[in-house]
Short mmCIF file of C-alpha atoms in Angstrom, two decimals:
data_model
loop_
_atom_site.label_atom_id
_atom_site.label_comp_id
_atom_site.label_asym_id
_atom_site.label_seq_id
_atom_site.Cartn_x
_atom_site.Cartn_y
_atom_site.Cartn_z
CA MET A 270 -10.04 11.88 28.29
CA SER A 271 -9.30 11.76 32.03
CA VAL A 272 -5.75 11.72 33.45
CA TYR A 273 -4.73 10.47 36.90
CA LYS A 274 -1.51 11.02 38.84
CA PRO A 275 0.06 7.97 40.52
CA CYS A 276 0.57 7.77 44.27
CA VAL A 277 3.84 9.15 45.64
CA PRO A 278 5.73 5.82 45.96
CA LEU A 279 5.01 5.00 42.31
CA ARG A 280 5.91 8.38 40.81
CA PRO A 281 9.58 7.49 40.18
CA TYR A 282 8.32 4.64 37.98
CA VAL A 283 4.85 5.56 36.64
CA ARG A 284 4.21 8.90 34.90
CA TYR A 285 0.41 8.85 34.83
CA TYR A 286 -2.71 6.89 33.93
CA TRP A 287 -5.30 7.96 31.40
CA VAL A 288 -8.80 6.83 30.51
CA LEU A 289 -10.50 7.37 27.18
CA LYS A 290 -14.18 6.73 26.49
CA SER A 291 -15.67 7.45 23.09
CA ARG A 292 -18.75 6.53 21.07
CA GLU A 293 -17.35 8.15 17.93
CA SER A 294 -14.91 6.64 15.45
CA PHE A 295 -11.59 8.39 14.97
CA CYS A 296 -8.17 7.96 13.38
CA VAL A 297 -5.19 9.73 14.94
CA PRO A 298 -1.46 9.79 14.14
CA THR A 299 0.89 8.71 16.91
CA PHE A 300 4.62 9.28 17.25
CA PRO A 301 7.33 7.58 19.34
CA ILE A 302 6.81 8.90 22.88
CA GLY A 303 9.74 7.29 24.69
CA CYS A 304 7.59 5.63 27.37
CA PRO A 305 6.23 2.05 27.40
CA GLN A 306 2.59 1.49 28.31
CA LEU A 307 0.11 -1.08 29.60
CA ILE A 308 -3.19 -0.80 27.72
CA PHE A 309 -6.50 -2.35 28.76
CA HIS A 310 -9.34 -2.22 26.24
CA ARG A 311 -12.68 -2.67 27.99
CA ARG A 312 -14.51 -2.21 24.70
CA SER A 313 -13.30 -2.47 21.11
CA PRO A 314 -9.48 -2.44 20.70
CA LEU A 315 -7.76 0.05 18.41
CA PHE A 316 -6.53 -0.86 14.94
CA VAL A 317 -2.88 -0.06 14.18
CA ARG A 318 -2.68 0.66 10.45
CA GLU A 319 1.08 0.25 10.13
CA LEU A 320 1.00 -3.16 11.83
CA ASP A 321 -2.19 -4.14 9.99
CA ARG A 322 -3.83 -5.55 13.08
CA PHE A 323 -5.85 -4.70 16.17
CA GLN A 324 -4.26 -4.25 19.55
CA ASP A 325 -4.97 -7.08 21.94
CA ARG A 326 -7.56 -6.57 24.65
CA PHE A 327 -4.61 -6.41 27.04
CA THR A 328 -1.61 -4.88 25.26
CA VAL A 329 1.97 -4.14 26.26
CA SER A 330 3.25 -1.29 24.09
CA GLY A 331 7.04 -1.07 23.94
CA GLN A 332 9.51 1.53 22.75
CA VAL A 333 8.95 2.33 19.07
CA ASP A 334 10.91 4.34 16.53
CA PHE A 335 8.25 4.79 13.84
CA PRO A 336 5.03 6.82 13.44
CA ALA A 337 1.68 5.05 13.27
CA HIS A 338 -2.04 5.68 12.94
CA LEU A 339 -4.60 4.38 15.45
CA ARG A 340 -8.17 3.84 14.35
CA ALA A 341 -11.09 3.40 16.74
CA GLY A 342 -14.61 2.23 16.12
CA THR A 343 -17.70 3.60 17.85
CA ASP A 344 -17.26 1.87 21.20
CA THR A 345 -13.97 2.73 22.89
CA GLU A 346 -13.08 2.49 26.56
CA MET A 347 -9.40 2.12 27.38
CA ILE A 348 -7.30 2.40 30.52
CA VAL A 349 -3.60 3.11 30.02
CA ALA A 350 -0.67 3.15 32.44
CA VAL A 351 2.26 5.20 31.11
CA PHE A 352 5.59 4.26 32.66
CA ARG A 353 8.84 6.15 33.02
CA PRO A 354 11.23 5.18 30.20
CA HIS A 355 13.31 2.82 32.35
CA ALA A 356 10.73 1.29 34.70
CA ILE A 357 8.19 -1.07 33.11
CA GLY A 358 10.44 -4.14 33.21
CA MET A 359 10.55 -4.22 37.00
CA PHE A 360 6.76 -4.70 37.10
CA LEU A 361 6.49 -7.22 34.25
CA ASP A 362 9.57 -9.31 35.08
CA THR A 363 10.34 -9.09 31.36
CA PRO A 364 13.00 -6.76 29.91
CA PRO A 365 11.50 -4.08 27.63
CA SER A 366 14.06 -5.00 24.98
CA ALA A 367 11.87 -8.08 24.41
CA PHE A 368 9.05 -5.97 22.95
CA ARG A 369 10.82 -3.16 21.14
CA ASN A 370 8.81 -1.89 18.16
CA LEU A 371 6.05 -4.28 19.16
CA GLU A 372 2.61 -4.15 20.67
CA ILE A 373 2.20 -7.61 22.16
CA SER A 374 -0.56 -9.29 24.07
CA GLY A 375 0.07 -9.07 27.80
CA TYR A 376 -1.13 -12.65 28.01
CA ASP A 377 1.85 -13.75 25.89
CA LEU A 378 4.25 -12.86 28.72
CA GLY A 379 3.15 -15.94 30.65
CA ASN A 380 2.84 -13.94 33.89
CA ARG A 381 -0.03 -15.37 35.95
CA ARG A 382 -0.26 -12.38 38.28
CA LEU A 383 -0.37 -10.00 35.33
CA ASP A 384 -3.16 -12.08 33.77
CA GLU A 385 -5.07 -11.84 37.05
CA LEU A 386 -4.67 -8.05 37.00
CA ALA A 387 -6.17 -7.91 33.52
CA SER A 388 -9.13 -10.01 34.66
CA ARG A 389 -9.78 -7.69 37.60
CA VAL A 390 -9.59 -4.63 35.35
CA PHE A 391 -12.11 -6.08 32.92
CA ASP A 392 -14.43 -7.01 35.80
CA CYS A 393 -14.38 -3.53 37.37
CA GLY A 394 -17.60 -1.56 37.44
CA ASP A 395 -16.17 1.73 36.20
CA ALA A 396 -13.00 3.17 34.68
CA GLU A 397 -11.88 5.09 37.76
CA ARG A 398 -12.00 1.91 39.81
CA CYS A 399 -9.93 0.26 37.05
CA VAL A 400 -7.21 2.86 37.56
CA ARG A 401 -7.22 2.19 41.31
CA THR A 402 -7.00 -1.54 40.63
CA VAL A 403 -3.97 -1.09 38.37
CA GLU A 404 -2.30 1.24 40.89
CA GLU A 405 -2.86 -1.12 43.81
CA TRP A 406 -1.35 -3.98 41.80
CA LEU A 407 1.70 -1.91 40.82
CA LEU A 408 2.17 -0.74 44.40
CA ARG A 409 2.06 -4.31 45.73
CA LYS A 410 4.54 -5.33 43.07
CA LEU A 411 6.84 -2.46 44.02
CA CYS A 412 6.63 -3.18 47.74
CA GLY A 413 7.28 -6.88 47.15
CA ALA A 414 10.43 -6.27 45.12
CA CYS A 415 13.74 -6.66 46.95
CA SER A 416 15.33 -3.81 45.01
CA ALA A 417 15.54 -2.28 41.56
CA PRO A 418 19.28 -1.73 41.07
CA ASP A 419 19.29 -1.47 37.29
CA PRO A 420 16.27 0.87 36.85
CA ASP A 421 17.41 3.07 39.74
CA ARG A 422 20.90 3.22 38.22
CA ILE A 423 19.55 4.12 34.78
CA ALA A 424 17.05 6.76 36.00
CA PRO A 425 19.67 9.55 36.40
CA THR A 426 20.99 8.90 32.90
CA VAL A 427 17.50 9.25 31.43
CA LYS A 428 17.13 12.50 33.37
CA ARG A 429 20.40 13.77 31.89
CA LEU A 430 19.25 12.87 28.37
CA MET A 431 16.04 14.79 28.97
CA GLU A 432 18.13 17.82 29.91
CA GLU A 433 20.86 17.35 27.28
CA PRO A 434 19.93 14.88 24.50
CA ALA A 435 23.41 15.21 22.97
CA THR A 436 25.17 13.91 26.11
CA PRO A 437 27.90 11.41 25.05
CA VAL A 438 27.35 7.78 26.02
CA ALA A 439 30.64 7.79 27.95
CA ASP A 440 29.31 10.60 30.16
CA LEU A 441 26.06 8.71 30.74
CA ALA A 442 28.03 5.59 31.67
CA ALA A 443 30.00 7.62 34.20
CA ILE A 444 26.76 8.86 35.78
CA ALA A 445 25.65 5.22 36.13
CA CYS A 446 29.09 4.21 37.46
CA LEU A 447 29.39 1.57 34.75
CA GLY A 448 31.78 0.86 31.91
CA LYS A 449 30.54 2.04 28.52
CA ARG A 450 29.67 -1.40 27.11
CA GLN A 451 28.08 -2.61 30.34
CA PHE A 452 26.08 0.60 30.57
CA GLU A 453 24.76 0.17 27.02
CA ARG A 454 23.60 -3.38 27.85
CA VAL A 455 21.92 -2.34 31.10
CA PHE A 456 20.29 0.70 29.47
CA ASP A 457 18.96 -1.48 26.64
CA ARG A 458 17.59 -4.00 29.14
CA CYS A 459 15.79 -1.32 31.16
CA VAL A 460 14.66 1.14 28.48
CA GLY A 461 14.21 -1.14 25.49
CA MET A 462 16.74 0.46 23.16
CA ARG A 463 20.38 1.58 23.20
CA PRO A 464 21.28 5.02 24.60
CA LYS A 465 22.01 6.62 21.22
CA GLU A 466 18.75 5.28 19.80
CA TYR A 467 16.78 6.56 22.77
CA ALA A 468 18.51 9.94 22.55
CA ARG A 469 17.00 10.32 19.06
CA ILE A 470 13.50 9.86 20.55
CA VAL A 471 14.28 12.41 23.27
CA ARG A 472 15.52 14.96 20.72
CA PHE A 473 12.38 14.50 18.66
CA GLN A 474 10.08 14.83 21.67
CA LYS A 475 11.98 17.88 22.91
CA ALA A 476 11.53 19.48 19.50
CA LEU A 477 7.79 18.80 19.71
CA TRP A 478 7.74 20.36 23.17
CA LEU A 479 9.49 23.53 21.99
CA MET A 480 7.17 23.74 18.98
CA GLN A 481 4.24 23.25 21.35
CA ARG A 482 5.44 26.21 23.39
CA ARG A 483 6.08 28.27 20.22
CA TRP A 484 9.71 28.60 21.27
CA GLY A 485 11.91 30.09 18.53
CA GLY A 486 12.38 29.19 14.88
CA MET A 487 13.39 25.86 13.38
CA ALA A 488 17.12 26.61 13.43
CA GLU A 489 16.93 27.59 17.11
CA ILE A 490 14.96 24.45 17.96
CA ALA A 491 17.44 22.27 16.08
CA TYR A 492 20.31 23.74 18.07
CA ALA A 493 18.50 23.52 21.43
CA CYS A 494 17.69 19.83 20.87
CA GLY A 495 21.22 18.82 19.92
CA TYR A 496 20.80 18.30 16.18
CA ALA A 497 23.89 18.80 14.03
CA ASP A 498 22.06 21.30 11.84
CA GLN A 499 18.61 22.17 10.54
CA SER A 500 18.77 19.53 7.79
CA HIS A 501 19.54 16.85 10.38
CA PHE A 502 16.58 18.08 12.44
CA ILE A 503 14.16 17.92 9.51
CA ARG A 504 15.38 14.48 8.44
CA GLU A 505 15.07 12.98 11.94
CA PHE A 506 11.74 14.69 12.60
CA LYS A 507 10.28 13.24 9.41
CA ALA A 508 11.54 9.75 10.30
CA PHE A 509 9.62 9.84 13.60
CA SER A 510 6.51 11.72 12.53
CA GLY A 511 6.16 11.07 8.82
CA ARG A 512 6.10 14.84 8.29
CA THR A 513 8.49 17.76 8.17
CA PRO A 514 8.19 20.16 11.13
CA GLY A 515 6.54 22.75 8.90
CA ARG A 516 3.95 20.31 7.60
CA LEU A 517 3.15 19.09 11.11
CA LEU A 518 2.49 22.67 12.20
CA CYS A 519 0.04 23.03 9.32
CA GLU A 520 -1.79 19.78 10.04
CA HIS A 521 -1.72 19.38 13.83
CA THR A 522 -1.06 21.17 17.08
CA PRO A 523 2.35 19.90 18.29
CA TYR A 524 2.29 18.04 21.59
CA SER A 525 5.15 16.28 23.38
CA ASP A 526 4.03 13.16 25.26
CA LEU A 527 7.44 12.89 26.89
CA PHE A 528 8.03 16.49 28.07
CA ALA A 529 4.51 17.77 28.70
CA ASP A 530 2.85 16.99 32.03
CA PRO A 531 -0.83 16.17 31.39
CA VAL A 532 -1.75 15.83 35.08
#
């Protein structure tokens, strides 16, 4: 797998791009990562066992709160743009709340310019050029936008949740200079789920990150991530991964998609 960093103007909105090419079949577990994605399959799409269907050739992957398993055949080539939690809607002109817990066809959004991007990606000669094509399209979209008041207002609240997942919603609303109910609506529109729901994803991903770094025992991790107690930690962790923390450590090497920087 190859990972690419976005250009400087896009970094507040796009985390990274990655390219995967494989001639071998595989099946991997996936967990809620807290970041929506644009996925372009230049070869065979992946099969999502829990949804009992294949991803579309051009897929928009929204915020999810359940674990899944992805199965690939023997001819995989995919290009993926991973967005910051609050940012994908400003490029799609569709609020992320519209595709929560869904992986929908990008063609179903009815966005002609987005359809044209997909066509250019599929016509590219190589994967690296595909990444440049996606980046150029996103940059033009960003430069053509008048402003992004809601995403830019929500960005500091996401940053605070990353630092302190247990931050009360009222405090987050104050950071955004909005009333509590208005903040919850704007956050949902930008991120794709309500603040308390998203905080659960952040806690889970932070726990994965600390486990990845071999930081402390389970009780210490539970406290550092803002869980009420170790039982709460284990219960929430199992809801998002399908496994207890101890079982995950036995079966896989923990990795946080949200906190780790792959670039």
